[in-house]
Coordinates of C-alpha atoms in Angstrom, one line a residue:
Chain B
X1 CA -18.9 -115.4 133.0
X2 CA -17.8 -112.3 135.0
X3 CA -17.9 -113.2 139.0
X4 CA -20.5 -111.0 140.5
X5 CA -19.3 -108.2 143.0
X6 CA -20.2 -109.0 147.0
X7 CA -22.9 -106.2 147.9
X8 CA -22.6 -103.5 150.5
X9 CA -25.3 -103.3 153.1
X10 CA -27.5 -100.6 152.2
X11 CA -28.4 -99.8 155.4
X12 CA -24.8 -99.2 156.8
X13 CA -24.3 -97.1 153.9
X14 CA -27.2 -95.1 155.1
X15 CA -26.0 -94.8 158.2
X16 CA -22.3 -93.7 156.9
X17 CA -23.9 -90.4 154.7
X18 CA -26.0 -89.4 157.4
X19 CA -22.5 -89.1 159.5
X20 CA -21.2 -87.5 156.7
X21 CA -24.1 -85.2 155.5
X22 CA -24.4 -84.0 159.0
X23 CA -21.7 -81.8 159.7
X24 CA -23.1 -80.0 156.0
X25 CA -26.7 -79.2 156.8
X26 CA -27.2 -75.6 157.8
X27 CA -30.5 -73.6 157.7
X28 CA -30.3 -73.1 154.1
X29 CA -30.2 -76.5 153.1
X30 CA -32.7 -78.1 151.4
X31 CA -33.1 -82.0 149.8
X32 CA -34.4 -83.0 146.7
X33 CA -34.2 -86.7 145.8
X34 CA -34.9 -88.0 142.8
X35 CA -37.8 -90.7 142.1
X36 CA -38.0 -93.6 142.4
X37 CA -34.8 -95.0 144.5
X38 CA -33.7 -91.5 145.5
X39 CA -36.5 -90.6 146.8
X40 CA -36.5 -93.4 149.1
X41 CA -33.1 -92.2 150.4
X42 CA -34.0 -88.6 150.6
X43 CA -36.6 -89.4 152.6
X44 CA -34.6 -91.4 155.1
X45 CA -31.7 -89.2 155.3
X46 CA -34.0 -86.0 155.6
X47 CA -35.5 -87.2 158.5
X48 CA -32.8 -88.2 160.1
X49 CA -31.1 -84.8 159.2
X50 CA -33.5 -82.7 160.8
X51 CA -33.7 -80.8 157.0
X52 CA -36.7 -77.7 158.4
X53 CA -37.1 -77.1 154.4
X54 CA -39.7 -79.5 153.5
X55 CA -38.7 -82.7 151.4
X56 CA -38.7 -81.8 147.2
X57 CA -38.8 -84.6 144.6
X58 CA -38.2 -84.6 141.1
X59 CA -39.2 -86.9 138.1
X60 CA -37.0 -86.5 135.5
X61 CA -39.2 -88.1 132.8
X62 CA -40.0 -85.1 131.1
X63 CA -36.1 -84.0 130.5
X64 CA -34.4 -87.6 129.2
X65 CA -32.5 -87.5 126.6
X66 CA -33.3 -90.8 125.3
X67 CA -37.4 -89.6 125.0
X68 CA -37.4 -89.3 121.4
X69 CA -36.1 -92.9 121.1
X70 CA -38.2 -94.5 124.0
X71 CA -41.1 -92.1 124.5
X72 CA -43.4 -91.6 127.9
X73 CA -43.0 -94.4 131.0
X74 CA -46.0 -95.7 132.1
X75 CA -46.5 -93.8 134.7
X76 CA -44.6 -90.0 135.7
X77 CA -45.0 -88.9 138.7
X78 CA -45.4 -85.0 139.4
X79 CA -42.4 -83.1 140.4
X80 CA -42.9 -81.5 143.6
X81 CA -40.4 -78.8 145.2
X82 CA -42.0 -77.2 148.2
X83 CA -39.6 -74.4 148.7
X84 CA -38.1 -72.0 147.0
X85 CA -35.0 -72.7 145.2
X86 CA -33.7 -69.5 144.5
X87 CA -30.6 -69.0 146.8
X88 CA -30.6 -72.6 148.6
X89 CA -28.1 -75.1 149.0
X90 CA -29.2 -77.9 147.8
X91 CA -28.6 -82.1 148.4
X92 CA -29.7 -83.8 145.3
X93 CA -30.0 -87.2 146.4
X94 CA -30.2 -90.5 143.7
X95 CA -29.5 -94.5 144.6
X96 CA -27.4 -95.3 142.0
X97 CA -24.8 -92.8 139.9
X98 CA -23.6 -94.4 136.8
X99 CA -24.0 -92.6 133.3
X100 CA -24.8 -89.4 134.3
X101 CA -27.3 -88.7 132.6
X102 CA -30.0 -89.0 135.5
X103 CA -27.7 -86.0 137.1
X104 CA -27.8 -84.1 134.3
X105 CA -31.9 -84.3 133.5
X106 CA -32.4 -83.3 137.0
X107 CA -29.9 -80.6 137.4
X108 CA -32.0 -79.1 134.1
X109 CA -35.1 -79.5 135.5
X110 CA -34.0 -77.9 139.4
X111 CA -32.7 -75.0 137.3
X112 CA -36.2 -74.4 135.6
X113 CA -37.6 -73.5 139.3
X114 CA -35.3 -71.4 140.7
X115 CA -31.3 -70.4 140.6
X116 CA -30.4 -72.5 143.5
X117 CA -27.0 -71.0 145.5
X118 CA -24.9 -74.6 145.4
X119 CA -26.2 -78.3 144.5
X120 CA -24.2 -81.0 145.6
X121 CA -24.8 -84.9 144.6
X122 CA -25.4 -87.7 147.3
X123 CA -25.7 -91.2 146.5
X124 CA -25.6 -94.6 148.0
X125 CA -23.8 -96.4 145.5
X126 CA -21.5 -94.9 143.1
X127 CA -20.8 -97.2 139.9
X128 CA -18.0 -96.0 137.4
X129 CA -18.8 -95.4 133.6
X130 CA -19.7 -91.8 133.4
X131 CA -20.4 -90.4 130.4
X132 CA -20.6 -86.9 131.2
X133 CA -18.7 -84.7 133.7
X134 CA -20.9 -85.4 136.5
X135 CA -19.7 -86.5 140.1
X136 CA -20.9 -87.3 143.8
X137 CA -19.7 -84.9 146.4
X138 CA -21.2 -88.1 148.7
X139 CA -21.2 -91.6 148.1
X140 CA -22.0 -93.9 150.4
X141 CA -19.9 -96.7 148.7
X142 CA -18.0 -97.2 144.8
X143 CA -19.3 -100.2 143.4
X144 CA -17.7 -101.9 140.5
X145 CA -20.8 -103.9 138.3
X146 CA -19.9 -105.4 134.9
X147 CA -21.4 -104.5 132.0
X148 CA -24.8 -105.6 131.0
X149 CA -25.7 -105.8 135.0
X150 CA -27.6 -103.0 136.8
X151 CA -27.2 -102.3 140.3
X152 CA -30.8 -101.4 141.8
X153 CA -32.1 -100.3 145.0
X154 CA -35.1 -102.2 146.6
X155 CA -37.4 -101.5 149.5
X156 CA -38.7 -104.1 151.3
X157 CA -42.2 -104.0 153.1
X158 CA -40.5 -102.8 156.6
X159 CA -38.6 -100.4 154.3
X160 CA -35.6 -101.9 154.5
X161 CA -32.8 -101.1 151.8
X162 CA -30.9 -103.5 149.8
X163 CA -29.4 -103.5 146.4
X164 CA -30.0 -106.0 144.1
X165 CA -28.0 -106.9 140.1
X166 CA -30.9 -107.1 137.4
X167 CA -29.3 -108.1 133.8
X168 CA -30.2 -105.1 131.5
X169 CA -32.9 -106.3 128.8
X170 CA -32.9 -103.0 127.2
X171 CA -28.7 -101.2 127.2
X172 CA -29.7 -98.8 124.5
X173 CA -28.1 -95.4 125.3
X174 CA -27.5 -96.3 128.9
X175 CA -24.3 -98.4 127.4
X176 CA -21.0 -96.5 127.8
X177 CA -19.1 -95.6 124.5
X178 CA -17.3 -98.0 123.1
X179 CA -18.6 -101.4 125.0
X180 CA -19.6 -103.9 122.5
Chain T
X1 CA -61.5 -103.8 108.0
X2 CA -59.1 -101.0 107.9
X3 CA -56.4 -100.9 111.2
X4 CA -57.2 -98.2 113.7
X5 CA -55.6 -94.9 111.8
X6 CA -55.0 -93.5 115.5
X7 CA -52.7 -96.6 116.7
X8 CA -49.2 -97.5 115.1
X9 CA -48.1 -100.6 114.7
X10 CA -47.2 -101.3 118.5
X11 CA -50.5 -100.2 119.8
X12 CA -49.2 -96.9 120.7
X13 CA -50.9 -93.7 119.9
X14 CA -50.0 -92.5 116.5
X15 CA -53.0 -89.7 115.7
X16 CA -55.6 -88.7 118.1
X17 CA -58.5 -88.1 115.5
X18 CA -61.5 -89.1 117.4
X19 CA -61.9 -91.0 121.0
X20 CA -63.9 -93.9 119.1
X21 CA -61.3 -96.5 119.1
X22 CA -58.9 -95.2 121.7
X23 CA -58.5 -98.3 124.1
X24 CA -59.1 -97.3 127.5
X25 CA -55.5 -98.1 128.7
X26 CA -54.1 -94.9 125.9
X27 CA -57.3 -92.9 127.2
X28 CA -55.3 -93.3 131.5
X29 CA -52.2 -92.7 130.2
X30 CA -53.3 -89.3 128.6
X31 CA -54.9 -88.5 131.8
X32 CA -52.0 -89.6 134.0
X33 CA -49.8 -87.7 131.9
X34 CA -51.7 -84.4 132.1
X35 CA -51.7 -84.7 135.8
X36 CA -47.8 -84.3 135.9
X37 CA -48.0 -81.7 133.3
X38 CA -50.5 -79.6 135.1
X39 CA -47.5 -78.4 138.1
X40 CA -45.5 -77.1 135.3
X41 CA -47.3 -74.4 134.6
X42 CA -47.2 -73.0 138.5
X43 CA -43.7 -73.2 138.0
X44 CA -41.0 -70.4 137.2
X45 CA -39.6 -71.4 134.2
X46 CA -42.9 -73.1 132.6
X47 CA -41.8 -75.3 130.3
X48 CA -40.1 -78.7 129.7
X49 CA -37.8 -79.8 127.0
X50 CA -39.8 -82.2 125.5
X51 CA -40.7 -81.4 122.3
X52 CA -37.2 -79.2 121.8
X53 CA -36.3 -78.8 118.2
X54 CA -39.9 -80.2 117.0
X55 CA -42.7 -77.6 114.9
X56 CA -46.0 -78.4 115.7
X57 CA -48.5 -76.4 112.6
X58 CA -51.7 -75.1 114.2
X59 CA -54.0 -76.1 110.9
X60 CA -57.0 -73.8 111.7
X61 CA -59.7 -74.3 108.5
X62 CA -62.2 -72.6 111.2
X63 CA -62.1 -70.1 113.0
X64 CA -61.5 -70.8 117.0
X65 CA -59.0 -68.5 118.5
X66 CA -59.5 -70.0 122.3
X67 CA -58.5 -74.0 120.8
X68 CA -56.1 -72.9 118.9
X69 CA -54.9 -70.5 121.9
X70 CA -54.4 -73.5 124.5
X71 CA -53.0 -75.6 121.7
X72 CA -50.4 -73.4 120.9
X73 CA -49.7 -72.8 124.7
X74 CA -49.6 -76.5 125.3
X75 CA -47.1 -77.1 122.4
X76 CA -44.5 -73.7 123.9
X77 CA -44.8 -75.2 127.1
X78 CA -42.9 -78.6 125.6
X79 CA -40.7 -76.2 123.6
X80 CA -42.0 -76.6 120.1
X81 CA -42.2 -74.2 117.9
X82 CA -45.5 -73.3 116.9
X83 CA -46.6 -72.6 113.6
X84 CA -50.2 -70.7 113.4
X85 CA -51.8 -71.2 110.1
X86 CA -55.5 -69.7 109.0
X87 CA -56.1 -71.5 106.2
X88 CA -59.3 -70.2 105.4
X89 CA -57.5 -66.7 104.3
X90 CA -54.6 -67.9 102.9
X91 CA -53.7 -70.7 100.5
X92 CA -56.7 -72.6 100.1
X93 CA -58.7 -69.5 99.3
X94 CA -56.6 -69.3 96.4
X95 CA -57.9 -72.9 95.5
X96 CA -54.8 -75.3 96.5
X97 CA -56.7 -78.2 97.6
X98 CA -56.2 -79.4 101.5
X99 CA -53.6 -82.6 100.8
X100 CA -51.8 -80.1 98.5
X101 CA -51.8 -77.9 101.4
X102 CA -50.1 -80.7 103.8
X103 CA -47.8 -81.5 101.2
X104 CA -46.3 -77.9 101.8
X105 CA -46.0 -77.9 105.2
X106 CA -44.5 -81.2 105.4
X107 CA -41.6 -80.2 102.9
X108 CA -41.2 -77.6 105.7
X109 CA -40.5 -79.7 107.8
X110 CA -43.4 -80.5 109.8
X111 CA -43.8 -82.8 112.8
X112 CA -46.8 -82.4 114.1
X113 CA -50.3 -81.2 112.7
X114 CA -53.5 -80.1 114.6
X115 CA -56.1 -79.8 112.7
X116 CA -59.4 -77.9 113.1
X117 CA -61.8 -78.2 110.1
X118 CA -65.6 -77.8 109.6
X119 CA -65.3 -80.8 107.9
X120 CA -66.4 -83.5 109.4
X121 CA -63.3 -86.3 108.6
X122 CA -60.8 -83.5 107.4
X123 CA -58.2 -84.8 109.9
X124 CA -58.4 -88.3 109.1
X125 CA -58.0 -87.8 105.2
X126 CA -54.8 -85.8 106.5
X127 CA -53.8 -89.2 108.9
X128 CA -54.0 -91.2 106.3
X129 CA -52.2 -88.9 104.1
X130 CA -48.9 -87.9 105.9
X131 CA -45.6 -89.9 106.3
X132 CA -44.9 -91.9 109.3
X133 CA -43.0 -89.4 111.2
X134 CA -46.0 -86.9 111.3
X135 CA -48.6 -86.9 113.8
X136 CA -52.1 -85.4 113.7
X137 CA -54.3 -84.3 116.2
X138 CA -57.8 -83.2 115.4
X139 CA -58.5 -80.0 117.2
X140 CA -62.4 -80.5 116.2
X141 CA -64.0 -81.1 112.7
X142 CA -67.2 -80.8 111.9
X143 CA -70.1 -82.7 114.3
X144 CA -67.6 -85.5 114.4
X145 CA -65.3 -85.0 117.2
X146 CA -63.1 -83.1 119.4
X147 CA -61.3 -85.6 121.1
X148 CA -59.3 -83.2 123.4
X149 CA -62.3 -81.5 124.7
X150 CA -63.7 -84.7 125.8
X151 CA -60.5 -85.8 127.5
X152 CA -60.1 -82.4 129.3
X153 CA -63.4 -83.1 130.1
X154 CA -63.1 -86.6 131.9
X155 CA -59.4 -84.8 132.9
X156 CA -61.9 -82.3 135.0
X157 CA -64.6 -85.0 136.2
X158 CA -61.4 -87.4 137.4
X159 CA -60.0 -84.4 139.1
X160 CA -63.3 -83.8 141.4
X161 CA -64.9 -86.8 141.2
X162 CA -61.8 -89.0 141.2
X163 CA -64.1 -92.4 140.0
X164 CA -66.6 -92.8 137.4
X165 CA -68.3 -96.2 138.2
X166 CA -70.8 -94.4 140.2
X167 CA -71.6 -91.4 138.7
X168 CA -74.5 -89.0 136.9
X169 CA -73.7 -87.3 134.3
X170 CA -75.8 -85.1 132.3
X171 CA -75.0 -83.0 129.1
X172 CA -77.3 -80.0 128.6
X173 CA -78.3 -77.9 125.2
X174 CA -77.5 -78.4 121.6
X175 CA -76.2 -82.4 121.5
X176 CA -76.9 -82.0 117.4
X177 CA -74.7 -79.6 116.3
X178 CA -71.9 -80.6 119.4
X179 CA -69.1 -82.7 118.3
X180 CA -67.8 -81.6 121.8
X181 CA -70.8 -83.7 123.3
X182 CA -69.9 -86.9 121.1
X183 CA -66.5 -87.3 122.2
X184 CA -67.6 -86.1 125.7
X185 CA -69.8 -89.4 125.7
X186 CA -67.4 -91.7 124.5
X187 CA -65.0 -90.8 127.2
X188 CA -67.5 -91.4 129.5
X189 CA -68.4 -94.6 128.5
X190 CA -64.7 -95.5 127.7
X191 CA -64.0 -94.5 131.9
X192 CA -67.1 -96.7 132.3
X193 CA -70.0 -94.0 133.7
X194 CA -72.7 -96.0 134.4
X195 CA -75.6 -93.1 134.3
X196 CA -75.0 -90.8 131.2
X197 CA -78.0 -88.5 130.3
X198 CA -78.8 -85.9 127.6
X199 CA -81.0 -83.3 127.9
X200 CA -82.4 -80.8 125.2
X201 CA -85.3 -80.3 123.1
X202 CA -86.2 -83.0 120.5
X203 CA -84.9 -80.7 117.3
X204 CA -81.4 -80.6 119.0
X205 CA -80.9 -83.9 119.6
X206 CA -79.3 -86.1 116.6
X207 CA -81.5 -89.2 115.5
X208 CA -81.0 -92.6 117.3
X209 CA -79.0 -90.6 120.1
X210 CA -80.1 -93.4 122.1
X211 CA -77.7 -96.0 120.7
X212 CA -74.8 -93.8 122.1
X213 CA -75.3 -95.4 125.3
X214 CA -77.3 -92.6 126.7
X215 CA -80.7 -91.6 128.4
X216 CA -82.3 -89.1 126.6
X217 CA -84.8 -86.5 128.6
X218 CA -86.3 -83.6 127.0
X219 CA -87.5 -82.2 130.9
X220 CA -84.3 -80.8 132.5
X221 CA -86.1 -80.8 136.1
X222 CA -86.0 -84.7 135.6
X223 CA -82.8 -84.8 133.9
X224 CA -81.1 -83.4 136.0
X225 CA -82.6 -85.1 139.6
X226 CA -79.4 -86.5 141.7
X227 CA -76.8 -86.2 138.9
X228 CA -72.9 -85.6 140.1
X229 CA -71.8 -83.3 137.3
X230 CA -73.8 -80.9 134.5
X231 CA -72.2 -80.3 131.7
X232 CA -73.6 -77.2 129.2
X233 CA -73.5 -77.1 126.0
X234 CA -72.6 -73.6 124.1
X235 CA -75.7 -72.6 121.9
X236 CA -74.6 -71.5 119.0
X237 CA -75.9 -67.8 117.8
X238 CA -76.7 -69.0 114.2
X239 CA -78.6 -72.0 115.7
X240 CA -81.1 -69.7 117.4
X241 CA -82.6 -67.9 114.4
X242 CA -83.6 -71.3 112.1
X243 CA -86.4 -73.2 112.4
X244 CA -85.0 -75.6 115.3
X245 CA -85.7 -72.8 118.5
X246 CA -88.5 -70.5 119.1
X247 CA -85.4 -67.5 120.6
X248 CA -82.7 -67.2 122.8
X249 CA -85.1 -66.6 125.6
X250 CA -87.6 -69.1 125.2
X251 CA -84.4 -71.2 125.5
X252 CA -83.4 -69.9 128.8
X253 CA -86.4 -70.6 130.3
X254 CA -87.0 -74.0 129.2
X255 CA -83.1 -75.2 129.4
X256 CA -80.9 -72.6 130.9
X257 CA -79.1 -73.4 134.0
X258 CA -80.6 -71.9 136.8
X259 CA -79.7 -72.1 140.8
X260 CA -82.8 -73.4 141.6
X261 CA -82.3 -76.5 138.4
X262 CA -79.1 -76.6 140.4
X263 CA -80.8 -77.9 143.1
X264 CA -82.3 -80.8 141.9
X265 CA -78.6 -82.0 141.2
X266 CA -76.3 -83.2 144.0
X267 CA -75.4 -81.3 146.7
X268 CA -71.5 -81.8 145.8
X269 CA -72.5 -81.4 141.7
X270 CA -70.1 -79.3 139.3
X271 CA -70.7 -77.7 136.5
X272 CA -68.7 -77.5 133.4
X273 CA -68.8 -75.8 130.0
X274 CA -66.8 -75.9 127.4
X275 CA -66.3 -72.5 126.2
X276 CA -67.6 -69.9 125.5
X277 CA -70.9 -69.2 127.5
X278 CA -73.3 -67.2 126.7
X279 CA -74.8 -66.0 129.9
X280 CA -78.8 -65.5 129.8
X281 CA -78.9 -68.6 127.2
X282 CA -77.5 -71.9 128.4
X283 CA -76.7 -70.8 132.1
X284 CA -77.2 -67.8 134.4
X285 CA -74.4 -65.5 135.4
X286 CA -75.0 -66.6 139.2
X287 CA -74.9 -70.3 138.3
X288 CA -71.5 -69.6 136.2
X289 CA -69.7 -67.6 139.0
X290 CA -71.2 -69.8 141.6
X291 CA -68.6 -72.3 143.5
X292 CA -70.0 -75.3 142.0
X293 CA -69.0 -73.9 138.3
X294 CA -65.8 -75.4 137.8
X295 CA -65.4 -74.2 134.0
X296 CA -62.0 -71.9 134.5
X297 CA -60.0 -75.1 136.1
X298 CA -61.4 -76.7 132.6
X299 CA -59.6 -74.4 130.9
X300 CA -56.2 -74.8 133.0
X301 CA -56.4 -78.8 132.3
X302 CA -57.3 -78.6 129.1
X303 CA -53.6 -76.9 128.9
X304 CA -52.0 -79.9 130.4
X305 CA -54.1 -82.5 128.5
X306 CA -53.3 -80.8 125.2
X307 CA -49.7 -81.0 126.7
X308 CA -50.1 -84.8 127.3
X309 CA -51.3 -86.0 123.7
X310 CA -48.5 -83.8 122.1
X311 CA -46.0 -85.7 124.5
X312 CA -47.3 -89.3 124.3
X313 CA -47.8 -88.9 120.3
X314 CA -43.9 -87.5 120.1
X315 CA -42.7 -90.1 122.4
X316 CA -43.9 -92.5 119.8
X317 CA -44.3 -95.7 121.8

């Protein structure tokens, strides 16, 4: 049995990539998070940005690349960019980078409403085990999480963050090449 | 008894061949679906990746250029490739018989059928016939059903209405001959409408229509007292010259939707239609450009709930 890793404090890291975003955001920046946990986060750091382009948010359902093999969730929620894209620079914001693949659904799906000028990636916790050339131009912290663990954002009822290891019923193509 | 054709083995949605026997939790998910779909099409690039790499055959026995239209729309905005077949001119005129005809197109490679027929049961016989992989939606077949219609439908009422369990609803004109009406009123009941009426002369409405669940008047001025949404039925042209209806115009004035009829319903009432109207017959131009008719925005759903069943049925869980 692997030891767990200790757990940053989500909310410092919040508070570290608002100290780093700021010096960033100009006039034509805009942030779209990405549902559900980065959409949390974009809505924290947006405010407390200033961002004047309204908040966007993005559901990537509807570009996985694992649909075929596990169809539909439950419940997709509707995209919603309220500006336009063309020429902005954007802040794609997600909890959690691991795969990659999350990045690269969303990147596919900003592209289909608008050529944005730059898009750069900010996340709270960054955990190792790409699988495609994706990376975070902000991360609040690196977190190392064995395999067969996933690291998770939750929101409390005050809207407090804190992250949380769930054991993964369901690896399937989420499981980096080559683990057993 | 023979397992629902429509469900695999999971309980997911395998065909969509009729809303009889769609549990109500398949019947949200379609609508829920649709309502993330129906963005995309305000969007730039229109289209998702969904259905990238699959061929969807537009199976159209009968003629219906505006169904097979939104299907074909629905199934580009996933990224299929869209196949448009009318059989009537083409193979089966030549006397291959229908399965032979599926056979074909599924050694081409086929993933997905929709299937308009003026047979009633045409798209089951094809459900039962195809391989595992294939899925088959029926795009209307005979007086049986037109599931999509009816979900578009309930799509529409949800989208104005937002709850059923206290609503009025009342379906106007020729319920015999409308499969659209059928699968209209099983939705309905499915979303648990507690008031469902039908109102039409006595020759257009199909024996025991009572056991559907419904009230039945044959006065529209009753009928339609207090209801929240009207929905007209499309009288067909070669219904008008048999023996069931005096004319046109005799029908107009007995059943046609008129602003002052409109009155009787609820201040906040909508009217729908499925397409197309005849104006003069079933409802007045006023009543049809008027800003209760919400029969256009039917048409935009029906894009995005055509989208949905494509999806969920591809997704395969």
């Amino acid at each position: 049995m692997p030891t767990l890793p200790v757990l940053p404090d989500a909310e410092q890291l919040v508070d570290q990539l608002v100290e780093q975003l700021r010096p960033r955001v100009h006039a034509n920046t805009a942030m779209v998070g990405i549902v559900t946990g980065g959409a949390w986060l974009a809505e924290r750091l947006h405010k407390r940005l200033a961002i004047s382009a309204p908040l966007g948010l993005i559901d990537i359902s509807f570009y996985r690349d694992d649909y075929s093999s596990s169809g539909l969730k439950a419940s997709v929620k509707p995209s919603h960019i309220p500006f336009d894209v063309n020429g902005r620079d954007l802040l794609l914001v997600d909890d959690v980078l691991y795969t990659g693949r999350t990045t690269r659904a969303a990147l596919n799906e900003l592209f289909d409403y608008g050529r944005p000028r730059s898009v750069q990636l900010v996340v709270l916790a960054d955990r190792d085990e790409r699988q495609l050339p994706i990376a975070a131009q902000f991360a609040g912290a690196v977190i190392q999480v064995p395999l067969g663990q996933s690291l998770e954002l939750h929101r409390d009822a005050q809207g407090r963050f804190e992250f949380a290891l769930q054991a993964r019923i369901d690896v399937g193509n989420s499981q980096p090449a080559g683990a057993p | 008894m023979q397992a629902n054709p429509q469900l695999n083995k999971r309980g997911g949605l395998q065909h969509l061949l009729s809303i009889d026997g769609l549990p109500r939790d398949i019947v949200l998910h379609i609508l829920d679906t649709a309502s993330s779909f129906v963005g995309i099409s305000e969007r730039e690039v229109k289209k998702v990746p969904l259905l990238r790499g699959k061929s969807v055959f537009n199976l159209f026995f009968e003629n219906s250029t505006r169904t097979r239209t939104t299907f074909e729309i629905a199934a580009k905005r996933l990224s299929a490739d869209v196949i448009n077949l009318n059989v009537d001119t083409s193979s089966t005129a030549k006397g291959e018989s229908l399965l032979d005809t599926i056979d074909n197109l599924a050694a081409m490679n086929a993933d997905m059928f929709v299937v308009r027929h003026a047979q009633s049961g045409a798209p089951h016989l094809i459900a039962r016939h195809v391989q595992s992989h294939i899925h088959v939606v029926n795009a209307g077949d005979g007086r049986h059903a037109h599931p999509t219609q009816g979900l578009l439908d309930a799509y529409t009422i949800r989208h104005y209405k937002h709850d059923f369990s206290h609503l009025a609803v009342a379906i106007v004109g020729d319920v015999l001959h409308s499969r659209v009406a059928r699968s209209l009123i099983g939705v309905l009941r499915t979303m648990g409408t507690p008031d469902i009426r039908v109102i039409a002369p006595q020759t257009l409405l199909p024996a025991g229509v009572e056991q559907l669940g419904v009230t039945v008047f044959n006065d529209i001025a009753q009928g339609l007292r207090d209801v929240d949404v009207i929905v007209m039925l499309r009288l067909q042209n070669e219904r008008m010259r048999g023996p069931l209806l005096p004319s046109a115009q005799e029908f107009f004035k007995t059943y046609g939707l008129t602003d002052e009829r409109l009155a009787l319903a609820r201040p906040d009432a909508i009217v729908m239609h499925p397409g197309p109207m005849n104006r003069g017959v079933e409802i007045d131009s006023p009543v049809a450009d008027g800003g209760h008719a919400v029969i256009l925005p039917q048409v935009t759903f029906g894009i995005a709930v055509r989208m949905a069943v494509m999806a969920i049925l591809a997704g395969g869980v």
